[in-house]
Amino acid sequence: MKLVSGQKAPLFVTKDIFGNIIDLSQIENQKIILSFFRYAECPMCNVQIAKIMQQKENFAKHNLKLITVFESSEESLKASIYDRHSFDFVIIADRNRELYTLYGVHPSWFKTIRTFSLKAIQNLKLAFKNEFKIMGRVEGTINQIPADFLIGKDKQIEIAHYGNSVIDHYPLEKLLN
């Protein structure tokens, strides 16, 4: 079932890729952006991560905590996301899809096929330009669709965005305003 704005965010306790405990209920005085991705070598995901890193100062300025969730292993995420992008936000490896299920983030062949558009071609060109693996190893569900949630300090969902394609994340500019 999809979550909606105004609903209480499902709480969870898990570990990040370094073994640090992430307890959603213990994050205080910060809004949280919970962003679901596909897998570590997904070129479209890496383009989005690069965009996030360009906005790094704005996340701090707006006191936003970013938590990212991937289907890949800790090792793959360290190599493909953390090391490659100098990514210093929270990264969670959710190989068993527990958080995906908790937040109603599901795969879709229809939405994956919908991805093939001019915007997708532009994203692939950007991925190629940045030397991201275009045909990288798939660690997870190839037809996984992203989702983004803005969770308020009170743990209420302010924005629930379920992507309509593989490249459809909620616009960072809107999250940062």
Coordinates of N, CA and C in Angstrom, one line a residue:
M1 N 0.8 -1.2 0.0 CA 0.0 0.0 0.0 C 0.9 1.2 0.0
K2 N 0.5 2.2 -0.8 CA 1.3 3.4 -0.9 C 1.0 4.3 0.3
L3 N 2.1 5.0 0.8 CA 1.9 6.0 1.9 C 1.5 7.3 1.3
V4 N 0.9 8.2 2.1 CA 0.5 9.5 1.6 C 0.9 10.6 2.6
S5 N 0.9 11.8 2.1 CA 1.2 13.0 2.9 C 0.3 13.0 4.0
G6 N 0.8 13.4 5.2 CA 0.0 13.5 6.4 C 0.0 12.3 7.3
Q7 N 0.4 11.2 6.7 CA 0.5 9.9 7.4 C 1.7 9.8 8.3
K8 N 1.6 9.1 9.4 CA 2.8 8.9 10.2 C 3.8 8.0 9.4
A9 N 5.0 8.4 9.4 CA 6.1 7.6 8.7 C 6.3 6.3 9.4
P10 N 6.3 5.2 8.7 CA 6.7 3.9 9.4 C 8.1 4.0 10.0
L11 N 8.2 3.7 11.2 CA 9.5 3.8 11.9 C 10.3 2.5 11.7
F12 N 11.6 2.6 11.7 CA 12.4 1.4 11.5 C 13.8 1.6 12.2
V13 N 14.4 0.5 12.5 CA 15.8 0.4 13.1 C 16.5 -0.5 12.2
T14 N 17.7 0.0 11.6 CA 18.5 -0.9 10.7 C 19.9 -0.4 10.9
K15 N 20.8 -0.9 10.1 CA 22.2 -0.5 10.1 C 22.6 0.1 8.7
D16 N 23.5 1.0 8.7 CA 24.0 1.6 7.4 C 25.1 0.6 6.9
I17 N 25.7 1.0 5.8 CA 26.7 0.1 5.2 C 28.0 0.0 6.1
F18 N 28.1 0.8 7.1 CA 29.3 0.7 8.0 C 29.0 0.1 9.3
G19 N 27.7 -0.4 9.5 CA 27.3 -1.0 10.7 C 26.7 -0.1 11.8
N20 N 26.6 1.2 11.5 CA 26.0 2.2 12.4 C 24.5 2.0 12.5
I21 N 24.0 2.0 13.7 CA 22.5 1.9 13.8 C 21.8 3.1 13.4
I22 N 20.8 2.9 12.5 CA 19.9 4.0 12.1 C 18.5 3.7 12.6
D23 N 18.1 4.6 13.6 CA 16.8 4.5 14.2 C 16.0 5.7 13.9
L24 N 15.1 5.6 13.0 CA 14.3 6.7 12.5 C 13.7 7.5 13.7
S25 N 13.2 6.8 14.7 CA 12.6 7.5 15.8 C 13.5 8.3 16.6
Q26 N 14.8 8.1 16.5 CA 15.8 8.8 17.3 C 16.4 10.0 16.6
I27 N 16.0 10.2 15.4 CA 16.5 11.4 14.6 C 15.6 12.6 15.0
E28 N 16.2 13.5 15.7 CA 15.4 14.6 16.3 C 15.8 16.0 15.6
N29 N 14.9 16.9 15.6 CA 15.2 18.3 15.2 C 15.7 18.4 13.7
Q30 N 15.4 17.4 12.9 CA 15.8 17.4 11.5 C 14.6 16.8 10.7
K31 N 14.4 17.4 9.5 CA 13.6 16.7 8.6 C 14.4 15.7 7.9
I32 N 13.8 14.6 7.4 CA 14.5 13.5 6.8 C 14.0 13.3 5.4
I33 N 15.0 13.1 4.5 CA 14.6 12.7 3.1 C 15.0 11.3 3.0
L34 N 14.0 10.4 2.9 CA 14.3 9.0 2.7 C 14.1 8.7 1.2
S35 N 15.2 8.3 0.6 CA 15.2 8.1 -0.8 C 15.6 6.7 -1.2
F36 N 14.7 6.0 -2.0 CA 14.9 4.6 -2.4 C 15.4 4.6 -3.8
F37 N 16.5 3.9 -4.0 CA 17.1 3.7 -5.3 C 17.0 2.2 -5.7
R38 N 17.7 2.0 -6.9 CA 17.7 0.6 -7.4 C 18.9 -0.1 -6.8
Y39 N 20.0 -0.1 -7.5 CA 21.2 -0.9 -7.1 C 22.4 0.0 -7.4
A40 N 23.6 -0.4 -6.8 CA 24.8 0.4 -6.8 C 25.3 0.8 -8.1
E41 N 25.3 -0.1 -9.1 CA 25.8 0.2 -10.4 C 24.8 0.7 -11.4
C42 N 23.6 1.0 -11.0 CA 22.5 1.6 -11.8 C 23.0 3.0 -12.3
P43 N 23.2 3.1 -13.6 CA 23.7 4.4 -14.1 C 22.7 5.6 -13.8
M44 N 21.4 5.3 -13.8 CA 20.4 6.4 -13.5 C 20.5 6.8 -12.1
C45 N 20.7 5.8 -11.2 CA 20.9 6.1 -9.8 C 22.2 6.9 -9.5
N46 N 23.2 6.6 -10.2 CA 24.5 7.3 -10.1 C 24.4 8.7 -10.5
V47 N 23.6 9.0 -11.6 CA 23.3 10.4 -12.0 C 22.6 11.1 -10.9
Q48 N 21.6 10.5 -10.3 CA 20.9 11.2 -9.2 C 21.8 11.4 -8.0
I49 N 22.7 10.5 -7.7 CA 23.6 10.7 -6.6 C 24.5 11.8 -6.9
A50 N 25.0 12.0 -8.1 CA 25.9 13.1 -8.5 C 25.1 14.4 -8.3
K51 N 23.8 14.4 -8.6 CA 23.0 15.6 -8.5 C 22.9 16.0 -7.0
I52 N 22.7 14.9 -6.2 CA 22.6 15.1 -4.7 C 23.9 15.7 -4.2
M53 N 25.0 15.2 -4.6 CA 26.3 15.7 -4.1 C 26.5 17.2 -4.5
Q54 N 26.0 17.6 -5.6 CA 26.1 19.0 -6.0 C 25.3 19.9 -5.1
Q55 N 24.3 19.3 -4.4 CA 23.4 20.1 -3.4 C 23.8 19.9 -2.0
K56 N 24.9 19.3 -1.7 CA 25.4 18.9 -0.4 C 25.2 20.0 0.6
E57 N 25.7 21.2 0.3 CA 25.7 22.3 1.2 C 24.2 22.7 1.5
N58 N 23.4 22.6 0.5 CA 22.0 23.0 0.7 C 21.3 22.0 1.7
F59 N 21.7 20.7 1.7 CA 21.1 19.8 2.7 C 21.4 20.3 4.1
A60 N 22.7 20.6 4.3 CA 23.1 21.1 5.6 C 22.5 22.4 6.0
K61 N 22.4 23.3 5.0 CA 21.8 24.6 5.2 C 20.3 24.5 5.7
H62 N 19.6 23.6 5.1 CA 18.2 23.4 5.4 C 18.0 22.3 6.6
N63 N 19.1 21.9 7.2 CA 19.0 20.9 8.3 C 18.3 19.6 7.9
L64 N 18.6 19.1 6.7 CA 17.9 17.9 6.2 C 18.9 16.7 6.3
K65 N 18.4 15.6 6.8 CA 19.1 14.4 6.9 C 18.7 13.5 5.7
L66 N 19.7 13.1 4.9 CA 19.4 12.2 3.8 C 19.7 10.8 4.2
I67 N 18.7 9.9 4.0 CA 18.9 8.5 4.1 C 18.6 7.8 2.8
T68 N 19.6 7.1 2.3 CA 19.3 6.4 1.0 C 19.3 4.9 1.2
V69 N 18.4 4.3 0.4 CA 18.2 2.8 0.5 C 18.4 2.2 -0.9
F70 N 19.2 1.1 -0.9 CA 19.5 0.4 -2.1 C 19.3 -1.1 -1.9
E71 N 19.2 -1.8 -3.0 CA 19.1 -3.3 -2.9 C 20.5 -4.0 -2.9
S72 N 21.5 -3.3 -3.1 CA 22.8 -3.8 -3.3 C 23.5 -4.2 -1.9
S73 N 24.6 -4.9 -2.0 CA 25.3 -5.3 -0.8 C 26.1 -4.1 -0.3
E74 N 26.5 -4.2 1.0 CA 27.4 -3.2 1.6 C 28.6 -3.0 0.8
E75 N 29.3 -4.0 0.3 CA 30.5 -3.9 -0.4 C 30.3 -3.2 -1.7
S76 N 29.3 -3.5 -2.5 CA 29.0 -2.8 -3.7 C 28.7 -1.4 -3.5
L77 N 28.0 -1.1 -2.5 CA 27.6 0.3 -2.2 C 28.8 1.2 -1.8
K78 N 29.7 0.5 -1.0 CA 30.9 1.3 -0.6 C 31.8 1.6 -1.9
A79 N 31.9 0.6 -2.8 CA 32.7 0.8 -4.0 C 32.0 1.8 -5.0
S80 N 30.8 1.5 -5.3 CA 30.1 2.3 -6.4 C 29.5 3.6 -6.0
I81 N 29.1 3.7 -4.7 CA 28.4 5.0 -4.3 C 29.3 5.8 -3.3
Y82 N 29.7 5.2 -2.2 CA 30.4 5.9 -1.2 C 31.8 6.4 -1.7
D83 N 32.6 5.4 -2.2 CA 33.9 5.8 -2.7 C 33.9 6.6 -3.9
R84 N 33.1 6.2 -4.9 CA 33.1 6.9 -6.2 C 32.6 8.4 -6.1
H85 N 31.6 8.6 -5.3 CA 31.0 10.0 -5.2 C 31.5 10.7 -3.9
S86 N 32.3 10.1 -3.1 CA 32.6 10.7 -1.8 C 31.3 11.0 -1.0
F87 N 30.4 10.1 -1.1 CA 29.0 10.3 -0.6 C 29.0 10.1 0.9
D88 N 28.7 11.2 1.6 CA 28.8 11.1 3.1 C 27.4 11.2 3.8
F89 N 26.4 10.8 3.0 CA 25.0 10.7 3.7 C 24.8 9.2 4.0
V90 N 23.7 8.9 4.7 CA 23.5 7.6 5.2 C 23.1 6.7 4.0
I91 N 23.8 5.5 3.9 CA 23.5 4.6 2.8 C 23.1 3.2 3.5
I92 N 21.9 2.7 3.2 CA 21.5 1.5 3.7 C 21.4 0.4 2.6
A93 N 21.9 -0.8 2.9 CA 21.8 -1.9 2.0 C 20.6 -2.7 2.5
D94 N 19.6 -2.8 1.7 CA 18.3 -3.5 2.0 C 18.1 -4.7 1.1
R95 N 19.1 -5.6 1.2 CA 19.0 -6.8 0.3 C 17.7 -7.6 0.4
N96 N 17.1 -7.6 1.6 CA 15.9 -8.4 1.8 C 14.7 -7.6 1.6
R97 N 14.8 -6.3 1.1 CA 13.7 -5.4 0.7 C 12.7 -5.1 1.9
E98 N 13.2 -5.2 3.1 CA 12.3 -4.9 4.2 C 11.8 -3.5 4.2
L99 N 12.7 -2.5 4.0 CA 12.3 -1.1 4.0 C 11.5 -0.8 2.7
Y100 N 11.8 -1.4 1.6 CA 11.0 -1.2 0.4 C 9.6 -1.6 0.7
T101 N 9.4 -2.8 1.3 CA 8.1 -3.3 1.6 C 7.4 -2.4 2.6
L102 N 8.1 -2.0 3.7 CA 7.5 -1.1 4.7 C 7.0 0.2 4.1
Y103 N 7.7 0.7 3.1 CA 7.3 2.0 2.5 C 6.5 1.8 1.2
G104 N 6.1 0.6 0.9 CA 5.3 0.3 -0.3 C 6.0 0.7 -1.6
V105 N 7.3 0.5 -1.7 CA 8.1 0.8 -2.9 C 8.3 -0.5 -3.6
H106 N 7.6 -0.6 -4.8 CA 7.6 -1.8 -5.5 C 8.1 -1.7 -7.0
P107 N 8.6 -2.8 -7.5 CA 9.0 -2.8 -8.9 C 7.8 -2.7 -9.9
S108 N 8.1 -2.3 -11.1 CA 7.0 -2.2 -12.1 C 7.6 -2.3 -13.5
W109 N 7.2 -3.3 -14.3 CA 7.7 -3.4 -15.6 C 7.1 -2.3 -16.5
F110 N 5.8 -1.9 -16.2 CA 5.2 -0.8 -17.0 C 6.0 0.5 -16.8
K111 N 6.3 0.8 -15.6 CA 7.0 2.1 -15.3 C 8.5 2.0 -15.8
T112 N 9.0 0.8 -15.8 CA 10.4 0.6 -16.3 C 10.4 0.9 -17.8
I113 N 9.4 0.3 -18.5 CA 9.3 0.6 -20.0 C 9.0 2.1 -20.3
R114 N 8.2 2.7 -19.4 CA 7.9 4.1 -19.6 C 9.2 5.0 -19.5
T115 N 10.3 4.4 -18.9 CA 11.5 5.2 -18.7 C 12.1 5.6 -20.1
F116 N 11.9 4.8 -21.1 CA 12.6 5.0 -22.4 C 12.0 6.3 -23.0
S117 N 12.6 7.4 -22.8 CA 12.2 8.7 -23.3 C 13.4 9.6 -23.6
L118 N 13.1 10.8 -24.1 CA 14.2 11.7 -24.3 C 15.0 12.0 -23.1
K119 N 14.3 12.2 -22.0 CA 14.9 12.5 -20.7 C 15.8 11.3 -20.3
A120 N 15.4 10.1 -20.5 CA 16.2 9.0 -20.1 C 17.4 8.9 -21.0
I121 N 17.3 9.2 -22.2 CA 18.5 9.2 -23.1 C 19.5 10.3 -22.7
Q122 N 19.0 11.5 -22.2 CA 19.8 12.5 -21.7 C 20.5 12.0 -20.4
N123 N 19.8 11.3 -19.6 CA 20.4 10.8 -18.3 C 21.5 9.8 -18.7
L124 N 21.2 8.9 -19.7 CA 22.2 7.9 -20.0 C 23.5 8.6 -20.6
K125 N 23.3 9.7 -21.4 CA 24.4 10.4 -21.9 C 25.2 11.0 -20.8
L126 N 24.5 11.6 -19.8 CA 25.2 12.1 -18.6 C 26.0 11.0 -17.8
A127 N 25.3 9.9 -17.7 CA 26.0 8.7 -17.0 C 27.2 8.3 -17.8
F128 N 27.1 8.3 -19.1 CA 28.3 7.9 -19.9 C 29.4 8.9 -19.8
K129 N 29.0 10.2 -19.8 CA 30.0 11.3 -19.7 C 30.7 11.2 -18.4
N130 N 30.0 10.9 -17.3 CA 30.6 10.8 -16.0 C 31.3 9.4 -15.7
E131 N 31.3 8.6 -16.7 CA 32.0 7.3 -16.7 C 31.3 6.3 -15.7
F132 N 30.0 6.5 -15.5 CA 29.3 5.5 -14.7 C 29.0 4.3 -15.6
K133 N 29.0 3.1 -14.9 CA 28.8 1.9 -15.7 C 27.4 1.9 -16.3
I134 N 27.4 1.8 -17.6 CA 26.1 1.7 -18.3 C 25.5 0.4 -18.2
M135 N 26.3 -0.7 -18.3 CA 25.8 -2.0 -18.2 C 26.4 -2.7 -17.0
G136 N 26.2 -2.1 -15.8 CA 26.8 -2.6 -14.6 C 26.0 -3.8 -14.1
R137 N 26.6 -4.3 -13.0 CA 26.0 -5.5 -12.4 C 24.7 -5.1 -11.7
V138 N 23.7 -5.9 -12.0 CA 22.3 -5.7 -11.4 C 22.3 -6.5 -10.1
E139 N 22.2 -5.8 -9.0 CA 22.1 -6.4 -7.7 C 20.7 -6.1 -7.1
G140 N 19.7 -6.8 -7.5 CA 18.4 -6.5 -7.1 C 17.4 -6.7 -8.2
T141 N 16.3 -5.9 -8.1 CA 15.2 -6.1 -9.0 C 15.4 -5.1 -10.2
I142 N 15.6 -5.5 -11.4 CA 15.9 -4.6 -12.5 C 14.8 -3.6 -12.8
N143 N 13.6 -4.0 -12.4 CA 12.5 -3.1 -12.7 C 12.0 -2.4 -11.4
Q144 N 12.9 -2.2 -10.5 CA 12.6 -1.4 -9.3 C 12.5 0.1 -9.7
I145 N 11.5 0.7 -9.1 CA 11.2 2.1 -9.4 C 11.6 2.9 -8.1
P146 N 12.2 4.1 -8.2 CA 12.5 4.9 -7.0 C 11.3 5.5 -6.3
A147 N 11.6 5.9 -5.1 CA 10.6 6.7 -4.3 C 11.3 7.6 -3.4
D148 N 10.7 8.7 -3.0 CA 11.3 9.7 -2.1 C 10.2 10.1 -1.1
F149 N 10.6 10.3 0.1 CA 9.7 10.7 1.2 C 10.4 11.8 2.0
L150 N 9.7 12.9 2.2 CA 10.1 14.0 3.1 C 9.4 13.8 4.4
I151 N 10.1 13.5 5.4 CA 9.5 13.2 6.7 C 9.8 14.4 7.6
G152 N 8.8 14.9 8.2 CA 8.9 16.1 9.1 C 9.5 15.7 10.5
K153 N 9.9 16.7 11.2 CA 10.5 16.5 12.6 C 9.5 15.7 13.5
D154 N 8.2 15.9 13.2 CA 7.2 15.1 14.0 C 7.0 13.7 13.5
K155 N 7.8 13.3 12.5 CA 7.7 12.0 11.8 C 6.5 11.8 11.0
Q156 N 5.8 12.9 10.6 CA 4.7 12.8 9.6 C 5.3 12.9 8.2
I157 N 4.7 12.2 7.3 CA 5.2 12.3 5.9 C 4.6 13.6 5.3
E158 N 5.5 14.4 4.9 CA 5.1 15.7 4.2 C 5.0 15.5 2.7
I159 N 5.9 14.7 2.1 CA 5.8 14.4 0.7 C 6.1 12.9 0.5
A160 N 5.2 12.3 -0.2 CA 5.4 10.9 -0.6 C 5.4 10.8 -2.1
H161 N 6.5 10.5 -2.7 CA 6.6 10.5 -4.1 C 7.1 9.1 -4.6
Y162 N 6.2 8.4 -5.3 CA 6.5 7.2 -5.9 C 6.8 7.4 -7.4
G163 N 8.0 7.1 -7.9 CA 8.4 7.4 -9.2 C 7.5 6.8 -10.3
N164 N 7.4 7.4 -11.4 CA 6.6 6.9 -12.5 C 7.6 6.2 -13.6
S165 N 8.9 6.3 -13.3 CA 9.8 5.6 -14.2 C 11.1 5.4 -13.4
V166 N 12.1 4.8 -14.0 CA 13.4 4.5 -13.3 C 14.1 5.8 -12.9
I167 N 13.9 6.9 -13.7 CA 14.6 8.1 -13.4 C 13.8 9.2 -12.7
D168 N 12.6 8.8 -12.2 CA 11.7 9.8 -11.6 C 11.8 9.9 -10.1
H169 N 12.8 10.7 -9.7 CA 12.9 11.1 -8.3 C 12.2 12.4 -8.1
Y170 N 11.8 12.7 -6.8 CA 11.2 14.0 -6.6 C 12.3 15.1 -6.8
P171 N 12.0 16.2 -7.5 CA 13.0 17.2 -7.8 C 13.7 17.7 -6.5
L172 N 15.0 17.7 -6.6 CA 15.8 18.2 -5.4 C 15.5 19.6 -5.1
E173 N 15.3 20.4 -6.2 CA 15.0 21.9 -6.0 C 13.8 22.1 -5.1
K174 N 12.8 21.2 -5.3 CA 11.5 21.4 -4.5 C 11.7 20.9 -3.1
L175 N 12.5 19.9 -2.9 CA 12.8 19.4 -1.5 C 13.6 20.4 -0.7
L176 N 14.4 21.2 -1.4 CA 15.3 22.1 -0.8 C 14.7 23.5 -0.6
N177 N 13.5 23.7 -1.0 CA 12.8 25.0 -0.8 C 11.8 24.9 0.3

